[in-house]
Coordinates of C-alpha atoms (C1' of nucleotides) and ligand atoms in Angstrom, one line a residue:
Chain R
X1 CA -132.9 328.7 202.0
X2 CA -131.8 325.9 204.2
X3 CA -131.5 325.7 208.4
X4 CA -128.0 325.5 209.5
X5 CA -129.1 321.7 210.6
X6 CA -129.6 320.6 206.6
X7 CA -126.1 322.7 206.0
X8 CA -124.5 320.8 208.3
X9 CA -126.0 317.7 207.0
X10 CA -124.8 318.4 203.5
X11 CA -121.6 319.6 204.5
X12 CA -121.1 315.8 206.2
X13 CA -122.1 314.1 203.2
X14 CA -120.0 316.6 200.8
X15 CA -117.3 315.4 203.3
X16 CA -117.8 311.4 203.7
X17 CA -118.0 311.4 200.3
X18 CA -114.6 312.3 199.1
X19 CA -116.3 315.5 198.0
X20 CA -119.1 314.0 195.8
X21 CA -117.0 311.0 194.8
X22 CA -119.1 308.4 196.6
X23 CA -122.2 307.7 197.6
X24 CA -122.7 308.0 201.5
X25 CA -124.1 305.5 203.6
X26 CA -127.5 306.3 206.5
X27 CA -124.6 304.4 208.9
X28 CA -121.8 306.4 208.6
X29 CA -123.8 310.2 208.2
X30 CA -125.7 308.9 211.2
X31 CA -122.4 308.6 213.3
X32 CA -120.9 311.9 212.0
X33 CA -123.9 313.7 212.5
X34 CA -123.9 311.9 216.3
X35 CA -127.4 310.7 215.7
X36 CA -129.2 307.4 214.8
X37 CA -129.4 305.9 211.3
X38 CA -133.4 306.8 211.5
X39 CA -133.1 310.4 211.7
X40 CA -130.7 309.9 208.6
X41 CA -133.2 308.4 206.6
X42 CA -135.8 311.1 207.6
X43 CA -133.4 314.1 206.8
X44 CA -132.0 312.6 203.6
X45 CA -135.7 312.1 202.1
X46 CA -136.3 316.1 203.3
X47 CA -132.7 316.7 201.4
X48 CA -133.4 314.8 198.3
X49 CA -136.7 316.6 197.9
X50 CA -134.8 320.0 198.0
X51 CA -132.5 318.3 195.5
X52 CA -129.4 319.3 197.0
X53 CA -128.6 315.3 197.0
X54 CA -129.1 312.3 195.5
X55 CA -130.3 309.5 197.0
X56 CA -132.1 306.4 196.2
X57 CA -133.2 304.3 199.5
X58 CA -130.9 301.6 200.3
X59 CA -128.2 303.0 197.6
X60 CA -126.6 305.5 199.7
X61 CA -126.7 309.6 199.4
X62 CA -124.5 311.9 197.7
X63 CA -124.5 316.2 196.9
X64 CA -126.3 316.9 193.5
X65 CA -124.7 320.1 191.9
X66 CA -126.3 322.3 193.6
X67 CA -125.9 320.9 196.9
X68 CA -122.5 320.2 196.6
X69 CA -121.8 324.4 195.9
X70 CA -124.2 325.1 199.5
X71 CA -121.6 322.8 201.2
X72 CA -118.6 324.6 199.6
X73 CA -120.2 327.6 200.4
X74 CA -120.4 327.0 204.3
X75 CA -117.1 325.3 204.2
X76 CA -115.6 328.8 202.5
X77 CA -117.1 330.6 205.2
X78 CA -116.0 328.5 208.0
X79 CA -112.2 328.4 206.9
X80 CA -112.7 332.0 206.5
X81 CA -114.2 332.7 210.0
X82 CA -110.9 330.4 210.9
X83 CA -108.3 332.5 209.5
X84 CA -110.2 335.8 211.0
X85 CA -109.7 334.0 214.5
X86 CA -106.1 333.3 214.3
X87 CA -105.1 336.3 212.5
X88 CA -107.4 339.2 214.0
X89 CA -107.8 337.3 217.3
X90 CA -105.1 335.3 218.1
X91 CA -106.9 332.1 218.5
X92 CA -104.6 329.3 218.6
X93 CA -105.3 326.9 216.3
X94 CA -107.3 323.9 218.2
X95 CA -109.4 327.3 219.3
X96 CA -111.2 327.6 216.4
X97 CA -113.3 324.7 215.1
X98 CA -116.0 325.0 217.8
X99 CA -116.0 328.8 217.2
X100 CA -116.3 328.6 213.4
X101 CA -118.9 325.5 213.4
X102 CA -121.3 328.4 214.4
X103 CA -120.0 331.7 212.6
X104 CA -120.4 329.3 209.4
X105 CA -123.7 329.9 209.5
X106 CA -124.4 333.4 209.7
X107 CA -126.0 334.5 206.0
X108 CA -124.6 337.4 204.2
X109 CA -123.0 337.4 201.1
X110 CA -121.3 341.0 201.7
X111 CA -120.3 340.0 205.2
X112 CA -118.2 337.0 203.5
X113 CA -117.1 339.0 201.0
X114 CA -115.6 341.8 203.0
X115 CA -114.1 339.2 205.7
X116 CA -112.3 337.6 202.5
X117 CA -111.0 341.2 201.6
X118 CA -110.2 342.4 205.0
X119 CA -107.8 338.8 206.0
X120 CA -106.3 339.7 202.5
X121 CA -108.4 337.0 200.4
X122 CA -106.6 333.6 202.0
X123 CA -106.1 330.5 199.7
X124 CA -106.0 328.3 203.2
X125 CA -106.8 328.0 206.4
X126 CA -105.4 327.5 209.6
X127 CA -104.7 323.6 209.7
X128 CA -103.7 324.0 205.7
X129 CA -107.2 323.4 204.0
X130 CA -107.8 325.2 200.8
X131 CA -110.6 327.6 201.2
X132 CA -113.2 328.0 198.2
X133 CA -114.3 330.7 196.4
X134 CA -117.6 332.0 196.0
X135 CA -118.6 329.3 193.1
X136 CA -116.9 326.7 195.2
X137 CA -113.6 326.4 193.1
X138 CA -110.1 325.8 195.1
X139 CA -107.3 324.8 194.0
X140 CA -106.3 321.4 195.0
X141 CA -102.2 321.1 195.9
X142 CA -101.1 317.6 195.8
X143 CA -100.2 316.4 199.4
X144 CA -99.5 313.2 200.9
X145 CA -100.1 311.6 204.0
X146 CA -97.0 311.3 206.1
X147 CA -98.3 307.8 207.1
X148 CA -98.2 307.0 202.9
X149 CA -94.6 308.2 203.0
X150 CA -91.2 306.0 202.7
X151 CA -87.8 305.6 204.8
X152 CA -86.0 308.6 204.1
X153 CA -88.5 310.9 202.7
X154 CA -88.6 314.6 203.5
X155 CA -91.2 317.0 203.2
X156 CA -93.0 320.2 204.5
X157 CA -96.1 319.9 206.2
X158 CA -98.9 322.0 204.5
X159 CA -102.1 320.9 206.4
X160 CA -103.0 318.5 209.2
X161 CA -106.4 317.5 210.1
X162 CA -108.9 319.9 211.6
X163 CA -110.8 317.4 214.1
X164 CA -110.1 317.8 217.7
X165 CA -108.7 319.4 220.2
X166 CA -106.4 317.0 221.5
X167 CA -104.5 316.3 218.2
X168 CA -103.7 319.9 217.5
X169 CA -102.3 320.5 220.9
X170 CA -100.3 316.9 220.9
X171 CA -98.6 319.1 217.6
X172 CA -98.0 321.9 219.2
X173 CA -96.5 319.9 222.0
X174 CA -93.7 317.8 219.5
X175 CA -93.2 321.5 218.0
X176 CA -95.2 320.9 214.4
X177 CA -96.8 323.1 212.1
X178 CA -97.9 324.1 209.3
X179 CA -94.4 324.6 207.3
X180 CA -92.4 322.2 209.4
X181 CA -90.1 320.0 207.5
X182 CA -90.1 316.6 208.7
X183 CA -87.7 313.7 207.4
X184 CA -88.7 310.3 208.1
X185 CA -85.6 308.2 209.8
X186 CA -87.7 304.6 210.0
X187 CA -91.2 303.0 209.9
X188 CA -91.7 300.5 212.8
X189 CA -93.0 297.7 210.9
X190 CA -95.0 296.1 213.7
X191 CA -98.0 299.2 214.3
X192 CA -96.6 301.5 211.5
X193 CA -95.5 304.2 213.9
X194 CA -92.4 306.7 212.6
X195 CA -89.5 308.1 213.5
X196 CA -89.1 311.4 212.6
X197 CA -87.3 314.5 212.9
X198 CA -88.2 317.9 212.9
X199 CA -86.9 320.9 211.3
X200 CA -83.5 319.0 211.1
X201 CA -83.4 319.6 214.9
X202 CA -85.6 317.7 217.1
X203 CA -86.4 313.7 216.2
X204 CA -89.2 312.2 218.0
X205 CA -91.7 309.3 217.3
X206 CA -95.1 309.4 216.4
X207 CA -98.4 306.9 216.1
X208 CA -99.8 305.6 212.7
X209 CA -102.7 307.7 213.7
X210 CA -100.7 310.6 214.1
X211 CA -98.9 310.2 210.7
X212 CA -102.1 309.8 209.3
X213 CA -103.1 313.3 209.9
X214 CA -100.1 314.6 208.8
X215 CA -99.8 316.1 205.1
X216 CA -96.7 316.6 203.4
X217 CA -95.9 318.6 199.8
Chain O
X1 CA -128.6 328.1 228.5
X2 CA -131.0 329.9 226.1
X3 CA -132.6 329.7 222.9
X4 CA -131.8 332.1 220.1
X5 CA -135.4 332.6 220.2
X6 CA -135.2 332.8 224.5
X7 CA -132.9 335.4 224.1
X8 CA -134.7 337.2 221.5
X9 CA -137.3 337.7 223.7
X10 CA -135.4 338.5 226.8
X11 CA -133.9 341.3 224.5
X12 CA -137.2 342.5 223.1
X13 CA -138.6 342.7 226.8
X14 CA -135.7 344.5 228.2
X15 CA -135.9 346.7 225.6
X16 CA -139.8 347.2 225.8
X17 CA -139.7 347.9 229.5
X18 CA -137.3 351.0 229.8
X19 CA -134.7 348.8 231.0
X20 CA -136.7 346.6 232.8
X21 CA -137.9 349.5 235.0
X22 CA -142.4 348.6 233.7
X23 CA -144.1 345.4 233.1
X24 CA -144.0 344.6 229.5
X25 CA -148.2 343.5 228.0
X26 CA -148.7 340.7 225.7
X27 CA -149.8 342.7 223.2
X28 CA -147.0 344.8 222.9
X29 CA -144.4 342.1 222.8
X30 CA -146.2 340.3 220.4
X31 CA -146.1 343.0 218.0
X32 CA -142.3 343.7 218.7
X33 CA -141.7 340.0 217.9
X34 CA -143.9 339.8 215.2
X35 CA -145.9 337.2 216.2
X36 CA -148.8 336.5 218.0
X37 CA -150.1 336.8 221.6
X38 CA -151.1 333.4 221.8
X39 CA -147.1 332.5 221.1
X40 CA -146.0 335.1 223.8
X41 CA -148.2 333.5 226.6
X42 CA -146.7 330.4 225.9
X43 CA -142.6 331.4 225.6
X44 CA -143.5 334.2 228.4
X45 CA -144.7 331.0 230.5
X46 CA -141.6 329.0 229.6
X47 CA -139.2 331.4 230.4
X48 CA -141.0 332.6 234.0
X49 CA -140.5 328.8 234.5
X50 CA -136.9 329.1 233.9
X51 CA -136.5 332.7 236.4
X52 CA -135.0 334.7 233.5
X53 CA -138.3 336.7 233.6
X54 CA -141.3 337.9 236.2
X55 CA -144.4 337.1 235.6
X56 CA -147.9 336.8 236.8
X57 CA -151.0 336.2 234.4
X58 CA -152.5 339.1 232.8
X59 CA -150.0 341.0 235.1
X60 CA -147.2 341.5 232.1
X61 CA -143.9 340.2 232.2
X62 CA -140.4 341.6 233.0
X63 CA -136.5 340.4 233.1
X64 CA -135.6 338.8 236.6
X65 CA -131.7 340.0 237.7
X66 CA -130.6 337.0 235.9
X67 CA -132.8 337.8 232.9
X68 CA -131.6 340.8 232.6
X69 CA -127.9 340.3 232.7
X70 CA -128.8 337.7 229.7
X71 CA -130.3 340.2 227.8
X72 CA -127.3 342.7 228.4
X73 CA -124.8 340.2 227.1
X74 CA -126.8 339.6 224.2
X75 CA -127.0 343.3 223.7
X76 CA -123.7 343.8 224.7
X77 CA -122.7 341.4 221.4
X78 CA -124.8 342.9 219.0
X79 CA -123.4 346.1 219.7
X80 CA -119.5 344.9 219.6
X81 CA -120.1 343.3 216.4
X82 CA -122.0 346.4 214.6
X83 CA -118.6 348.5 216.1
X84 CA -117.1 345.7 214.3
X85 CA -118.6 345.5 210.7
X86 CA -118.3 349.5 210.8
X87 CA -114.6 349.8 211.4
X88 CA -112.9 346.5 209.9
X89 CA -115.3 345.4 207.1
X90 CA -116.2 349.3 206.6
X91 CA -119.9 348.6 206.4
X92 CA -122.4 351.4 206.4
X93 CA -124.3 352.3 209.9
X94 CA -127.1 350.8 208.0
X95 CA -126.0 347.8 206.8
X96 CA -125.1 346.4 210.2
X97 CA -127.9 345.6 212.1
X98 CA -129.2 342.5 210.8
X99 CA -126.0 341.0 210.5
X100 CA -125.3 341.6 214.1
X101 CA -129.2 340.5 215.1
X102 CA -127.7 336.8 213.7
X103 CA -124.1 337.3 215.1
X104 CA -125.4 338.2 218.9
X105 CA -126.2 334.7 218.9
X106 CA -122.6 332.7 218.6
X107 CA -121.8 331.3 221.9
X108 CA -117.9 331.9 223.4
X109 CA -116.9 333.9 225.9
X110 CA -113.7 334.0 224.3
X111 CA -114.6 335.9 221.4
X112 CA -116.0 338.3 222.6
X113 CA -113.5 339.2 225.1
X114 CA -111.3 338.7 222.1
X115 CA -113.1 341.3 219.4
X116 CA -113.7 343.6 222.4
X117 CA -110.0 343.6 222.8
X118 CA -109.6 343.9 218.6
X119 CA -112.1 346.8 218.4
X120 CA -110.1 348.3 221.3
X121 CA -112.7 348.3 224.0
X122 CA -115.0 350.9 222.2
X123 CA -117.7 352.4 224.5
X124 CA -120.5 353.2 221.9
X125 CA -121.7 351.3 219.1
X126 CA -121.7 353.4 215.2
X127 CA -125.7 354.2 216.6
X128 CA -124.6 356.3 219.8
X129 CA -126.0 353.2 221.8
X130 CA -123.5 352.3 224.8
X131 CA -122.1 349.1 225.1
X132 CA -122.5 347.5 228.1
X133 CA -119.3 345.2 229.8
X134 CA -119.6 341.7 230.7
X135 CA -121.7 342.6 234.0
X136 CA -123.8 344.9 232.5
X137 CA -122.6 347.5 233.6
X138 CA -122.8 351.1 231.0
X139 CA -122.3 354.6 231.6
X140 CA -125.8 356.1 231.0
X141 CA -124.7 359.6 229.3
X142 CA -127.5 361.8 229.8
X143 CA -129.1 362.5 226.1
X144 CA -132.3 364.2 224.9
X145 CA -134.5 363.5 221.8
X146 CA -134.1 366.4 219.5
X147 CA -138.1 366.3 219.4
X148 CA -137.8 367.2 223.5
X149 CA -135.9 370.5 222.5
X150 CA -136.6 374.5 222.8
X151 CA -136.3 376.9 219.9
X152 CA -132.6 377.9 219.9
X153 CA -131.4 374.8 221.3
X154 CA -128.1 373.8 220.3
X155 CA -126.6 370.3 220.8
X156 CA -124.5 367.1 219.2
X157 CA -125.9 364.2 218.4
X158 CA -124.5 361.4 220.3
X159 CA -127.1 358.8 219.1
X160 CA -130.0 357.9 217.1
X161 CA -132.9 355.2 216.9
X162 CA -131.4 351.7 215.1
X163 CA -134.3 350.5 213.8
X164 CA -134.7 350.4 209.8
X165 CA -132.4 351.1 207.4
X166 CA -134.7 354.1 205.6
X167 CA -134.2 356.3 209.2
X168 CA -130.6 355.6 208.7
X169 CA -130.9 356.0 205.1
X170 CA -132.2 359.4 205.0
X171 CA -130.0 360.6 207.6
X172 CA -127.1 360.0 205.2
X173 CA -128.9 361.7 202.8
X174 CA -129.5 365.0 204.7
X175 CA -125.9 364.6 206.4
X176 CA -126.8 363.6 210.2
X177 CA -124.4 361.8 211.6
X178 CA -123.0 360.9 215.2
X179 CA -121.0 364.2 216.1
X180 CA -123.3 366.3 214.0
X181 CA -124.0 370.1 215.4
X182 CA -127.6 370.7 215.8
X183 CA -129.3 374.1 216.2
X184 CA -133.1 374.5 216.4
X185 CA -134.4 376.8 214.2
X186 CA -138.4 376.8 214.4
X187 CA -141.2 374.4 215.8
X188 CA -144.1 374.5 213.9
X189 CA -146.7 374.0 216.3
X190 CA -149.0 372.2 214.2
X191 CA -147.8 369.1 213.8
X192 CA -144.6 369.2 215.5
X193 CA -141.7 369.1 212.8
X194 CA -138.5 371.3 213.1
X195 CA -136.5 373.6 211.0
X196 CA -132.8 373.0 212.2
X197 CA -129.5 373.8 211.1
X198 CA -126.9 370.9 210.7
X199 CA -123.0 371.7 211.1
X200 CA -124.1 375.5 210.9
X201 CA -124.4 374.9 207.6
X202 CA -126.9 373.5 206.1
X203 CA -130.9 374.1 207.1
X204 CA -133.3 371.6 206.7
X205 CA -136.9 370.7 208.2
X206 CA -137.8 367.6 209.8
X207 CA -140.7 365.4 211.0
X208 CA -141.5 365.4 214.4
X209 CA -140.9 361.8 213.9
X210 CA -137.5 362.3 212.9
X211 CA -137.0 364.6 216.0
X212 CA -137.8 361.7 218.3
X213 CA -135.2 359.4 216.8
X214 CA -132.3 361.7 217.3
X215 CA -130.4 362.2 220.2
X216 CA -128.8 365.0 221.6
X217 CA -126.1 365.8 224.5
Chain W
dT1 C1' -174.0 348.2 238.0
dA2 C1' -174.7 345.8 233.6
dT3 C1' -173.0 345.4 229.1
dT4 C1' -169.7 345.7 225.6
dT5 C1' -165.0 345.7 224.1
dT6 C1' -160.2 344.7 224.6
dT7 C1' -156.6 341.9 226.2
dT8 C1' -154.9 337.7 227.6
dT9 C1' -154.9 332.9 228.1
dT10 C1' -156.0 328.1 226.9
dA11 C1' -157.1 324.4 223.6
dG12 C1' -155.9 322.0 219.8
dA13 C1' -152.9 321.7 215.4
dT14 C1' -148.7 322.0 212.6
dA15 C1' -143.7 321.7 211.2
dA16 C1' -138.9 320.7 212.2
dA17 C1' -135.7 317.7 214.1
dC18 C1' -135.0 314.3 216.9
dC19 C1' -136.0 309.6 219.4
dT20 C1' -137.1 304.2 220.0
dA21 C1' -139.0 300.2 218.3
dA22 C1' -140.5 297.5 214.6
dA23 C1' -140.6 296.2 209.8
dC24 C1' -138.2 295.4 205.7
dA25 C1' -134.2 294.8 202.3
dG26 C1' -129.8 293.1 201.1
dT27 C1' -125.9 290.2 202.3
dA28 C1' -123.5 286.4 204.5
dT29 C1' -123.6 281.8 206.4
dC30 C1' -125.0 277.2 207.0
Chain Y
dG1 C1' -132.1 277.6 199.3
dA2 C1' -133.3 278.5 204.0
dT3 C1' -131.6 281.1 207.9
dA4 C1' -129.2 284.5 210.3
dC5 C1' -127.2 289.0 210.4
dT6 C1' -126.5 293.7 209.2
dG7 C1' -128.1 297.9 207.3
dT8 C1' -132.0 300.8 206.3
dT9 C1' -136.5 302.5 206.3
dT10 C1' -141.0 303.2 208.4
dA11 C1' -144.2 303.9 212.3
dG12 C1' -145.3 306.3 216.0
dG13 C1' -144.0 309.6 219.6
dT14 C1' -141.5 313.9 221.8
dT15 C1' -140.0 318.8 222.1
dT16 C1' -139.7 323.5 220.5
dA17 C1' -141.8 327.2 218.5
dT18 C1' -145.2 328.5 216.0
dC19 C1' -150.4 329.1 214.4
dT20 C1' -155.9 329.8 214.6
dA21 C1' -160.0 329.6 217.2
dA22 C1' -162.3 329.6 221.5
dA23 C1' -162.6 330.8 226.4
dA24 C1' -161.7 333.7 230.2
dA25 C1' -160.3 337.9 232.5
dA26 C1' -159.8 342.8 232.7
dA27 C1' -161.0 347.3 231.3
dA28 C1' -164.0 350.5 229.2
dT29 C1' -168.5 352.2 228.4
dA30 C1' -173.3 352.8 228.9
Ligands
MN1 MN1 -112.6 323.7 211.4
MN2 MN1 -109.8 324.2 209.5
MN3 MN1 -128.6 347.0 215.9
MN4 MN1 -126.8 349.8 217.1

DNA sequence: TATTTTTTTTAGATAAACCTAAACAGTATC
DNA sequence: GATACTGTTTAGGTTTATCTAAAAAAAATA
């Protein structure tokens, strides 16, 4: 059984690495994890021994198998414990994250299992990302960055990034959500910002960053 | 702010001292945490240093005001989320408590205002034990152990002891439940155990120690 | 009251998760 | 190819919560 602090660790790496597409370097796990490179190193060795990753010094760490199910595991329960709040508590979406970062690690299968049944058993959650199933399998929709889009393009927004606070209210302040349809009027060359418009109604313009957070389907 | 292991103790010596009405020995809280009385000096130390608790050496310890206002909200959680697992995930009344020992422990205000709100501000947890508000506060119903009763004594149960999931267990079996008419048959004097009648219906005898882990108003 | 027993505290160690500083490996630059 | 730079690991130390063993205080018994 591993502390919430190795879950967490894993669920980074699972993360950083395109889910267990790349290997993961001590730098960047050290800044996601908001701690130095050395603890890294120690935690990876303490990980690799458990062989939930893979990891040979100075070549990066990735999930093994079983590791990379653990991480899909928490990450079900958190986008679980997401939908729960929004649904059953009327949470607002930026509301959640903090909230579910700790509810992701309480331990019971039958607790999961009955949350899953009681929100109806959800394919996604709040901010559009596909939750697992108990052996970690999800289906994968094929979205697209709005920042990767063209001149012209239109599109339904299916999930945005579940980071912060701040970018989740900025959407709720232009008026987007999850099933917005967004048509894209003209890409600013210079910084790659957009013009857009919004449910055929409202036309604004938004950052490279924010387009990058965007996904369309 | 606390520990989960802080508050665990808080809990325990609430609990331990009638409410935080007698000074709680090493000894005994060592035992009720399951670990030993060297440990308890030292967190018992610690947390007189932080004011949640009284204590002088080889005196015992006991909650401070603040203290036990902590321990209330922690027991105030635990309580809201058994309510919880009982009526939306339709656990069993023994299948809770361990699951709520870990969920007493997720920090936000906001959800618990939130579930208390969900649940629809119930009063008593699926034991019979009464769940205190944000301040504390709880409305003491006077009860009586069943063991505490008089040949021909008839009462309801209103609570019972939510310790282990046997008690619990065997309650289901012989069809106690909160609500459940008691009527006392027989005390047999030698070692305390009591022939009752549940619901008028059905009689049964139980232990003394039974008796002392049912409730009755 | 003196002695024994019980209870409690202190001393010293350990494991988890973190830190800073120093050493080492790999890559880029001259 | 030597030198500098960046990234990573190791060494050594801290804090929290635990442990065992020994010392000290309180309570019980003779
Ligand atoms: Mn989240
Ligand atoms: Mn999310
Ligand atoms: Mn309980
Ligand atoms: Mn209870």
């Amino acid at each position: 059984m591993l502390s919430f602090v190795e879950e967490n660790y894993l669920k980074a790496i699972y993360h950083l690495s395109n889910s267990g597409a790349e290997a993961v370097t001590t730098n960047a796990l050290a800044e996601e994890m908001h701690t130095t490179p050395a603890s890294v190193s120690d935690m990876v060795r303490k990980l690799s021994k458990k062989e939930v990753v893979h990891y040979k010094k100075y070549q990066g760490v990735n999930v093994s198998e079983e590791g990379k199910l653990i991480a899909l595991r928490v990450i079900r329960k958190h986008r679980l414990w997401e939908v729960f709040l929004v649904q059953k508590l009327d949470f607002n979406w930026d509301e959640v994250h903090d909230v579910a970062e700790q509810l992701e690690h309480i331990k019971s299968p039958l607790l999961i299992q009955r949350l899953d049944e009681f929100l109806g058993f959800p394919k996604y959650d709040p901010h559009g990302d596909p939750i697992p199933d108990e052996n970690g399998q999800f289906t994968e929709s094929k979205r697209e960055a709005l920042s990767n889009t063209e001149t012209g393009t239109t599109g339904v927004v299916v999930a945005v990034e579940d980071s912060g606070t701040a970018f989740l209210k900025y959407l709720d302040k232009v008026g987007i959500s999850i099933g917005s349809k967004i048509t894209v009027d003209d890409i600013i060359e210079f910084d790659g910002s957009m013009d857009i418009t919004i449910d055929q109604k409202k036309s604004i313009t938004v950052s490279k960053t924010v387009a990058n957070n965007i996904w369309l389907a």
